[in-house]
Structure formats: C-alpha cells, structure tokens
PDB file of C-alpha atoms in Angstrom:
ATOM      1  CA  UNK U   1     114.171 114.858 117.295  1.00 71.00           C
ATOM      2  CA  UNK U   2     114.309 118.107 119.211  1.00 81.00           C
ATOM      3  CA  UNK U   3     112.964 121.666 118.187  1.00 83.00           C
ATOM      4  CA  UNK U   4     115.921 123.163 117.846  1.00 87.00           C
ATOM      5  CA  UNK U   5     116.696 120.332 115.200  1.00 92.00           C
ATOM      6  CA  UNK U   6     113.528 120.702 113.314  1.00 94.00           C
ATOM      7  CA  UNK U   7     114.161 124.418 113.247  1.00 94.00           C
ATOM      8  CA  UNK U   8     117.378 124.105 111.412  1.00 96.00           C
ATOM      9  CA  UNK U   9     116.210 121.294 108.771  1.00 97.00           C
ATOM     10  CA  UNK U  10     113.761 123.947 108.674  1.00 97.00           C
ATOM     11  CA  UNK U  11     115.713 126.786 107.725  1.00 97.00           C
ATOM     12  CA  UNK U  12     118.357 124.430 105.347  1.00 98.00           C
ATOM     13  CA  UNK U  13     115.226 123.487 103.339  1.00 98.00           C
ATOM     14  CA  UNK U  14     113.827 127.600 102.875  1.00 97.00           C
ATOM     15  CA  UNK U  15     117.413 128.321 102.232  1.00 98.00           C
ATOM     16  CA  UNK U  16     118.537 125.525 100.099  1.00 98.00           C
ATOM     17  CA  UNK U  17     115.510 123.796  98.617  1.00 98.00           C
ATOM     18  CA  UNK U  18     116.197 120.298 100.663  1.00 98.00           C
ATOM     19  CA  UNK U  19     117.468 118.754 103.683  1.00 98.00           C
ATOM     20  CA  UNK U  20     118.546 114.889 104.686  1.00 98.00           C
ATOM     21  CA  UNK U  21     117.754 113.474 107.851  1.00 96.00           C
ATOM     22  CA  UNK U  22     118.656 109.683 108.301  1.00 94.00           C
ATOM     23  CA  UNK U  23     117.195 107.002 110.753  1.00 89.00           C
ATOM     24  CA  UNK U  24     113.448 108.346 110.748  1.00 95.00           C
ATOM     25  CA  UNK U  25     112.629 104.759 110.200  1.00 97.00           C
ATOM     26  CA  UNK U  26     114.022 101.591 112.273  1.00 96.00           C
ATOM     27  CA  UNK U  27     115.329  98.458 110.714  1.00 97.00           C
ATOM     28  CA  UNK U  28     112.184  96.635 111.864  1.00 97.00           C
ATOM     29  CA  UNK U  29     109.346  99.307 110.181  1.00 97.00           C
ATOM     30  CA  UNK U  30     111.627  99.275 106.815  1.00 98.00           C
ATOM     31  CA  UNK U  31     111.163  95.533 106.993  1.00 97.00           C
ATOM     32  CA  UNK U  32     107.327  95.467 107.446  1.00 97.00           C
ATOM     33  CA  UNK U  33     106.879  98.362 104.538  1.00 97.00           C
ATOM     34  CA  UNK U  34     108.796  96.107 102.224  1.00 96.00           C
ATOM     35  CA  UNK U  35     107.071  92.880 103.127  1.00 95.00           C
ATOM     36  CA  UNK U  36     103.875  94.640 102.739  1.00 95.00           C
ATOM     37  CA  UNK U  37     105.261  95.764  99.116  1.00 93.00           C
ATOM     38  CA  UNK U  38     106.455  92.577  98.423  1.00 90.00           C
ATOM     39  CA  UNK U  39     103.057  90.814  98.632  1.00 89.00           C
ATOM     40  CA  UNK U  40     100.551  93.195  96.698  1.00 86.00           C
ATOM     41  CA  UNK U  41      98.881  92.497  93.759  1.00 79.00           C
ATOM     42  CA  UNK U  42     100.306  94.218  91.062  1.00 76.00           C
ATOM     43  CA  UNK U  43      98.096  93.813  87.976  1.00 78.00           C
ATOM     44  CA  UNK U  44      96.013  96.800  88.849  1.00 77.00           C
ATOM     45  CA  UNK U  45      96.347 100.143  86.472  1.00 77.00           C
ATOM     46  CA  UNK U  46      98.252 102.169  88.960  1.00 76.00           C
ATOM     47  CA  UNK U  47     101.316  99.829  89.048  1.00 83.00           C
ATOM     48  CA  UNK U  48     103.760 100.536  86.491  1.00 81.00           C
ATOM     49  CA  UNK U  49     106.419  97.469  85.568  1.00 78.00           C
ATOM     50  CA  UNK U  50     109.408  97.779  82.931  1.00 74.00           C
ATOM     51  CA  UNK U  51     113.021  96.298  83.134  1.00 75.00           C
ATOM     52  CA  UNK U  52     114.151  99.688  84.274  1.00 72.00           C
ATOM     53  CA  UNK U  53     111.507 100.795  87.036  1.00 75.00           C
ATOM     54  CA  UNK U  54     108.896  99.332  89.037  1.00 87.00           C
ATOM     55  CA  UNK U  55     106.176 102.079  90.258  1.00 90.00           C
ATOM     56  CA  UNK U  56     103.336 102.344  92.110  1.00 92.00           C
ATOM     57  CA  UNK U  57     101.023 105.611  91.900  1.00 92.00           C
ATOM     58  CA  UNK U  58      98.596 106.560  94.399  1.00 93.00           C
ATOM     59  CA  UNK U  59     100.560 104.424  96.836  1.00 95.00           C
ATOM     60  CA  UNK U  60      98.070 105.089  99.896  1.00 96.00           C
ATOM     61  CA  UNK U  61      95.169 104.120  98.143  1.00 94.00           C
ATOM     62  CA  UNK U  62      96.572 101.203  96.880  1.00 93.00           C
ATOM     63  CA  UNK U  63      98.018  99.996  99.769  1.00 94.00           C
ATOM     64  CA  UNK U  64      96.188 101.801 102.767  1.00 95.00           C
ATOM     65  CA  UNK U  65      97.415  99.391 105.689  1.00 95.00           C
ATOM     66  CA  UNK U  66     100.891 100.825 105.148  1.00 96.00           C
ATOM     67  CA  UNK U  67      99.570 104.247 106.174  1.00 96.00           C
ATOM     68  CA  UNK U  68     100.072 103.940 109.941  1.00 96.00           C
ATOM     69  CA  UNK U  69     103.548 102.680 109.620  1.00 96.00           C
ATOM     70  CA  UNK U  70     104.676 105.341 107.271  1.00 97.00           C
ATOM     71  CA  UNK U  71     103.098 108.385 109.361  1.00 97.00           C
ATOM     72  CA  UNK U  72     104.605 107.110 112.417  1.00 95.00           C
ATOM     73  CA  UNK U  73     105.365 109.959 115.601  1.00 93.00           C
ATOM     74  CA  UNK U  74     108.657 110.182 114.180  1.00 93.00           C
ATOM     75  CA  UNK U  75     107.508 111.486 110.901  1.00 96.00           C
ATOM     76  CA  UNK U  76     104.197 113.320 111.957  1.00 95.00           C
ATOM     77  CA  UNK U  77     106.611 115.304 114.360  1.00 94.00           C
ATOM     78  CA  UNK U  78     108.572 116.755 111.271  1.00 95.00           C
ATOM     79  CA  UNK U  79     105.679 117.270 108.945  1.00 97.00           C
ATOM     80  CA  UNK U  80     104.197 119.797 111.939  1.00 96.00           C
ATOM     81  CA  UNK U  81     107.565 121.122 113.031  1.00 95.00           C
ATOM     82  CA  UNK U  82     109.052 121.456 109.694  1.00 96.00           C
ATOM     83  CA  UNK U  83     106.450 122.421 107.318  1.00 97.00           C
ATOM     84  CA  UNK U  84     103.426 123.196 109.894  1.00 95.00           C
ATOM     85  CA  UNK U  85     100.123 122.036 111.253  1.00 94.00           C
ATOM     86  CA  UNK U  86      97.944 123.299 108.301  1.00 96.00           C
ATOM     87  CA  UNK U  87      99.880 120.931 105.459  1.00 97.00           C
ATOM     88  CA  UNK U  88      98.253 117.412 104.223  1.00 97.00           C
ATOM     89  CA  UNK U  89      99.345 114.897 102.081  1.00 98.00           C
ATOM     90  CA  UNK U  90      98.478 115.474  98.223  1.00 98.00           C
ATOM     91  CA  UNK U  91     100.356 112.810  96.331  1.00 97.00           C
ATOM     92  CA  UNK U  92     102.080 109.313  96.752  1.00 97.00           C
ATOM     93  CA  UNK U  93     104.010 107.297  94.502  1.00 96.00           C
ATOM     94  CA  UNK U  94     106.317 104.429  95.036  1.00 95.00           C
ATOM     95  CA  UNK U  95     109.827 104.000  92.972  1.00 91.00           C
ATOM     96  CA  UNK U  96     111.742 100.901  92.683  1.00 89.00           C
ATOM     97  CA  UNK U  97     114.977 101.200  90.013  1.00 84.00           C
ATOM     98  CA  UNK U  98     116.273  97.647  90.189  1.00 78.00           C
ATOM     99  CA  UNK U  99     119.774  96.561  90.559  1.00 76.00           C
ATOM    100  CA  UNK U 100     120.193  96.437  86.448  1.00 75.00           C
ATOM    101  CA  UNK U 101     118.346 100.022  86.154  1.00 74.00           C
ATOM    102  CA  UNK U 102     119.451 101.993  83.303  1.00 76.00           C
ATOM    103  CA  UNK U 103     116.955 104.850  84.274  1.00 77.00           C
ATOM    104  CA  UNK U 104     118.708 108.070  84.044  1.00 86.00           C
ATOM    105  CA  UNK U 105     116.542 111.334  84.858  1.00 91.00           C
ATOM    106  CA  UNK U 106     117.657 114.537  83.322  1.00 96.00           C
ATOM    107  CA  UNK U 107     117.479 117.821  85.510  1.00 98.00           C
ATOM    108  CA  UNK U 108     113.594 119.178  86.401  1.00 98.00           C
ATOM    109  CA  UNK U 109     111.509 120.609  88.492  1.00 98.00           C
ATOM    110  CA  UNK U 110     108.340 119.219  89.681  1.00 98.00           C
ATOM    111  CA  UNK U 111     105.829 121.153  88.384  1.00 98.00           C
ATOM    112  CA  UNK U 112     102.576 119.411  87.932  1.00 98.00           C
ATOM    113  CA  UNK U 113     100.048 118.333  90.767  1.00 98.00           C
ATOM    114  CA  UNK U 114      97.734 115.683  90.652  1.00 97.00           C
ATOM    115  CA  UNK U 115      93.749 116.313  90.901  1.00 97.00           C
ATOM    116  CA  UNK U 116      90.443 114.872  90.741  1.00 95.00           C
ATOM    117  CA  UNK U 117      89.189 116.168  87.212  1.00 95.00           C
ATOM    118  CA  UNK U 118      90.246 118.433  84.244  1.00 94.00           C
ATOM    119  CA  UNK U 119      88.398 121.534  83.887  1.00 94.00           C
ATOM    120  CA  UNK U 120      89.290 125.080  82.669  1.00 94.00           C
ATOM    121  CA  UNK U 121      90.710 127.258  85.388  1.00 95.00           C
ATOM    122  CA  UNK U 122      92.576 130.609  84.847  1.00 94.00           C
ATOM    123  CA  UNK U 123      96.100 130.295  85.265  1.00 96.00           C
ATOM    124  CA  UNK U 124      95.949 126.180  85.412  1.00 97.00           C
ATOM    125  CA  UNK U 125      97.930 124.454  82.561  1.00 97.00           C
ATOM    126  CA  UNK U 126      98.911 122.774  80.883  1.00 97.00           C
ATOM    127  CA  UNK U 127      97.193 119.334  81.567  1.00 97.00           C
ATOM    128  CA  UNK U 128      98.478 115.905  81.207  1.00 95.00           C
ATOM    129  CA  UNK U 129      96.060 112.720  81.580  1.00 92.00           C
ATOM    130  CA  UNK U 130      97.630 109.226  82.001  1.00 81.00           C
ATOM    131  CA  UNK U 131      95.209 106.260  82.840  1.00 75.00           C
ATOM    132  CA  UNK U 132      92.575 108.645  83.946  1.00 79.00           C
ATOM    133  CA  UNK U 133      94.869 110.382  86.747  1.00 88.00           C
ATOM    134  CA  UNK U 134      94.661 114.140  85.577  1.00 96.00           C
ATOM    135  CA  UNK U 135      97.653 116.425  86.299  1.00 97.00           C
ATOM    136  CA  UNK U 136      98.087 120.319  85.650  1.00 98.00           C
ATOM    137  CA  UNK U 137     100.613 123.068  86.178  1.00 98.00           C
ATOM    138  CA  UNK U 138      98.989 125.369  88.991  1.00 98.00           C
ATOM    139  CA  UNK U 139      99.855 128.993  89.749  1.00 97.00           C
ATOM    140  CA  UNK U 140     103.667 129.283  90.825  1.00 97.00           C
ATOM    141  CA  UNK U 141     102.505 130.169  94.604  1.00 97.00           C
ATOM    142  CA  UNK U 142     101.076 126.883  95.044  1.00 98.00           C
ATOM    143  CA  UNK U 143     103.924 125.139  93.678  1.00 98.00           C
ATOM    144  CA  UNK U 144     106.534 127.296  96.152  1.00 98.00           C
ATOM    145  CA  UNK U 145     104.292 126.280  99.112  1.00 97.00           C
ATOM    146  CA  UNK U 146     104.576 122.446  98.423  1.00 98.00           C
ATOM    147  CA  UNK U 147     107.062 120.194 100.181  1.00 98.00           C
ATOM    148  CA  UNK U 148     107.831 116.406  99.310  1.00 98.00           C
ATOM    149  CA  UNK U 149     109.097 113.651 101.411  1.00 98.00           C
ATOM    150  CA  UNK U 150     111.543 110.930 100.100  1.00 98.00           C
ATOM    151  CA  UNK U 151     111.461 108.097 102.466  1.00 98.00           C
ATOM    152  CA  UNK U 152     114.674 105.359 101.247  1.00 98.00           C
ATOM    153  CA  UNK U 153     113.964 101.823 101.928  1.00 97.00           C
ATOM    154  CA  UNK U 154     117.560 101.388 100.820  1.00 96.00           C
ATOM    155  CA  UNK U 155     121.221 103.055 101.307  1.00 96.00           C
ATOM    156  CA  UNK U 156     121.428 105.596  98.269  1.00 95.00           C
ATOM    157  CA  UNK U 157     124.070 107.522  97.058  1.00 94.00           C
ATOM    158  CA  UNK U 158     125.643 108.674  93.500  1.00 92.00           C
ATOM    159  CA  UNK U 159     126.337 104.791  92.318  1.00 91.00           C
ATOM    160  CA  UNK U 160     122.686 103.707  92.708  1.00 90.00           C
ATOM    161  CA  UNK U 161     120.710 106.647  91.515  1.00 88.00           C
ATOM    162  CA  UNK U 162     120.444 109.264  94.289  1.00 94.00           C
ATOM    163  CA  UNK U 163     119.116 112.518  93.835  1.00 96.00           C
ATOM    164  CA  UNK U 164     121.475 115.231  92.413  1.00 97.00           C
ATOM    165  CA  UNK U 165     119.687 118.782  93.135  1.00 98.00           C
ATOM    166  CA  UNK U 166     121.089 122.446  92.215  1.00 98.00           C
ATOM    167  CA  UNK U 167     121.037 124.152  96.083  1.00 98.00           C
ATOM    168  CA  UNK U 168     118.568 127.340  96.193  1.00 98.00           C
ATOM    169  CA  UNK U 169     117.238 126.970  92.630  1.00 98.00           C
ATOM    170  CA  UNK U 170     114.130 126.394  94.036  1.00 98.00           C
ATOM    171  CA  UNK U 171     113.815 130.165  94.820  1.00 97.00           C
ATOM    172  CA  UNK U 172     114.081 131.020  91.098  1.00 97.00           C
ATOM    173  CA  UNK U 173     110.557 130.335  89.890  1.00 97.00           C
ATOM    174  CA  UNK U 174     110.158 128.107  86.600  1.00 97.00           C
ATOM    175  CA  UNK U 175     114.127 127.654  86.057  1.00 97.00           C
ATOM    176  CA  UNK U 176     114.152 125.655  82.691  1.00 96.00           C
ATOM    177  CA  UNK U 177     116.688 123.405  83.016  1.00 96.00           C
ATOM    178  CA  UNK U 178     118.602 124.022  79.391  1.00 96.00           C
ATOM    179  CA  UNK U 179     119.172 127.287  80.983  1.00 96.00           C
ATOM    180  CA  UNK U 180     121.165 126.251  83.784  1.00 96.00           C
ATOM    181  CA  UNK U 181     124.461 128.453  84.245  1.00 94.00           C
ATOM    182  CA  UNK U 182     127.106 126.197  85.604  1.00 96.00           C
ATOM    183  CA  UNK U 183     129.521 128.682  86.078  1.00 96.00           C
ATOM    184  CA  UNK U 184     127.415 130.104  88.990  1.00 96.00           C
ATOM    185  CA  UNK U 185     125.474 127.229  90.048  1.00 97.00           C
ATOM    186  CA  UNK U 186     126.467 123.892  92.091  1.00 97.00           C
ATOM    187  CA  UNK U 187     125.329 120.369  92.287  1.00 97.00           C
ATOM    188  CA  UNK U 188     125.014 118.292  95.472  1.00 98.00           C
ATOM    189  CA  UNK U 189     124.562 114.626  95.515  1.00 98.00           C
ATOM    190  CA  UNK U 190     121.646 113.710  98.250  1.00 98.00           C
ATOM    191  CA  UNK U 191     123.268 110.420  99.783  1.00 98.00           C
ATOM    192  CA  UNK U 192     120.700 108.692 102.192  1.00 98.00           C
ATOM    193  CA  UNK U 193     120.616 106.059 104.311  1.00 98.00           C
ATOM    194  CA  UNK U 194     118.250 103.069 104.476  1.00 98.00           C
ATOM    195  CA  UNK U 195     115.532 104.731 106.621  1.00 97.00           C
ATOM    196  CA  UNK U 196     116.346 108.275 106.310  1.00 97.00           C
ATOM    197  CA  UNK U 197     114.504 110.755 104.334  1.00 98.00           C
ATOM    198  CA  UNK U 198     115.028 113.339 102.020  1.00 98.00           C
ATOM    199  CA  UNK U 199     112.800 116.387 102.139  1.00 98.00           C
ATOM    200  CA  UNK U 200     112.563 118.720  99.176  1.00 98.00           C
ATOM    201  CA  UNK U 201     110.651 121.366  97.571  1.00 98.00           C
ATOM    202  CA  UNK U 202     109.432 120.351  94.226  1.00 97.00           C
ATOM    203  CA  UNK U 203     110.918 123.212  92.438  1.00 98.00           C
ATOM    204  CA  UNK U 204     114.438 122.838  93.236  1.00 98.00           C
ATOM    205  CA  UNK U 205     116.180 121.442  89.720  1.00 98.00           C
ATOM    206  CA  UNK U 206     116.414 117.745  90.555  1.00 98.00           C
ATOM    207  CA  UNK U 207     118.003 114.492  88.776  1.00 97.00           C
ATOM    208  CA  UNK U 208     119.350 111.113  88.835  1.00 94.00           C
ATOM    209  CA  UNK U 209     121.963 108.929  87.187  1.00 89.00           C
ATOM    210  CA  UNK U 210     121.929 105.353  86.041  1.00 86.00           C
ATOM    211  CA  UNK U 211     122.611 102.640  88.833  1.00 86.00           C
ATOM    212  CA  UNK U 212     126.357 101.348  88.167  1.00 88.00           C
ATOM    213  CA  UNK U 213     127.112  99.290  91.441  1.00 89.00           C
ATOM    214  CA  UNK U 214     123.970  96.582  91.092  1.00 85.00           C
ATOM    215  CA  UNK U 215     122.394  98.175  94.111  1.00 89.00           C
ATOM    216  CA  UNK U 216     118.447  98.471  94.294  1.00 88.00           C
ATOM    217  CA  UNK U 217     116.864 101.914  95.273  1.00 91.00           C
ATOM    218  CA  UNK U 218     113.637 102.265  96.340  1.00 94.00           C
ATOM    219  CA  UNK U 219     111.681 105.177  97.368  1.00 96.00           C
ATOM    220  CA  UNK U 220     108.555 106.371  98.601  1.00 98.00           C
ATOM    221  CA  UNK U 221     107.948 109.899  97.516  1.00 98.00           C
ATOM    222  CA  UNK U 222     104.940 111.716  99.160  1.00 98.00           C
ATOM    223  CA  UNK U 223     104.038 115.305  98.252  1.00 98.00           C
ATOM    224  CA  UNK U 224     102.450 117.746 100.818  1.00 98.00           C
ATOM    225  CA  UNK U 225     100.207 121.034 100.342  1.00 98.00           C
ATOM    226  CA  UNK U 226      98.517 123.652 102.387  1.00 97.00           C
ATOM    227  CA  UNK U 227      96.376 125.200 100.019  1.00 96.00           C
ATOM    228  CA  UNK U 228      92.910 124.495  99.357  1.00 95.00           C
ATOM    229  CA  UNK U 229      92.469 124.345  95.358  1.00 97.00           C
ATOM    230  CA  UNK U 230      90.026 126.770  93.654  1.00 94.00           C
ATOM    231  CA  UNK U 231      86.428 126.135  92.971  1.00 85.00           C
ATOM    232  CA  UNK U 232      85.253 122.355  92.507  1.00 89.00           C
ATOM    233  CA  UNK U 233      88.907 121.392  91.438  1.00 96.00           C
ATOM    234  CA  UNK U 234      90.235 118.750  94.311  1.00 97.00           C
ATOM    235  CA  UNK U 235      93.528 117.222  95.007  1.00 97.00           C
ATOM    236  CA  UNK U 236      93.218 113.541  93.944  1.00 95.00           C
ATOM    237  CA  UNK U 237      95.102 111.826  96.912  1.00 95.00           C
ATOM    238  CA  UNK U 238      94.385 113.989  99.637  1.00 95.00           C
ATOM    239  CA  UNK U 239      95.122 112.720 103.257  1.00 92.00           C
ATOM    240  CA  UNK U 240      95.160 114.738 106.460  1.00 86.00           C
TER     241      UNK U 240
END
C-alpha cells in the first residue's frame, strides 16, 4: 500500500477511532492460517470452547509457527506506516464464532492490558486474574496510545456479528456505555472482507450482534503499544 493511502487510513483512525483495509491477506495465506489453526491440539488451558465460542488466548505463544505468515510484508508496512516504528505487539487472541452462535456483546471499551504479574502500582487497577493470566486497567494515556488489528478469516457483515462502533468515541476518555446519548452519537457497522483487516483504537465503543445467517466469523485480534510499563511490570505477550 502506498504511503499516501497509509496516511489516509492513519488520519481516519485518529479522527474516527477505526479504519477498514481489505485484501491484506491473499486467499492462499488465509487458507494456510486456517489449516494451521484446524490442526492444533485444543486441550490446553489457553483454549476456551463452548457452543457459542472457540477462543485461543495468547495466540502467538500457542501457535508460534503462524507468526511469519501473519506478520507478512503487507501487515508490517501498515504497522510501521500507520502506528509508527516504535510499536510492538502486546496481546493476541483468536475468536471463532460458529455458525449457530448466539454470542452477543454489548457496547464496551477495551480497558485492560495483559501483564506478567499482579503488583501494587499507583494508577493501575482494577485487576482481574484468569487461569494465571493477569489483566489490569492502566492509566488512560497507555490506553489512548494503543491500536488493535482484527484480521478477518471470513467475510463479515451485520448478519454474522460484524463489529458495530460509535465513531469518535475513542477520544472521549472512559465512556460508560450506559451514558451513550444516541441523539448525538451514531453507530457504524464494520463490514470486512475475508483477508481484510479492521484497525481500531481499543477505547472506541464497540459491540457485536448474534449471528443470524449461519456463517462463521473467525477473527485474529492483535493489540499494539509503544509504551514500556513502569517498574518491574511487563507486557505478558510482548513481541517486537
């Protein structure tokens, strides 16, 4: 992608909180990715399976062989051109909403980061711990500087749980969903083609509906930061 186009996307994210770029991955690359995921041992504790959802936490730690396919030249160029060269990966998760999934997610912001331990630090909290994984709400400036990339392994629209967002809500600090004033705010549905990506600021208010068209929605969600954490606290999945 040309630098001019990268600038357009960067400006769109800074202003609106998100952007969509289709055709980042070829049909062949998507096939390779899905084949690797299909053939993994899903009995580990980072894997979550229910009728409504299959998820892999710490995705790149669990499937390191997939890293080079996903961080292809195309994606690296986008990360450097849109985020900046100082950004590194801090979190990864794979979601599969099956065809009959009734999984519905209400409007929310992503307010926590994944870290290696729980320690008392000023301005860090509340904390949650799941299966020995630690998440904490950091100071606002850390959240404001983060980006997330969602890689779509299927065509996604409003009928199979595409994300809905409130444009510009990422620049309003901590924004409680119950205080959304729909007389002034708008909602946008983020349709993404198979092999495309959505880039978003984690602070944008976002939600997704249940699947109604019997089609899968598989997404790889990766978060990035350019900030080092204070004292001995570390990002749990840091990857340069």
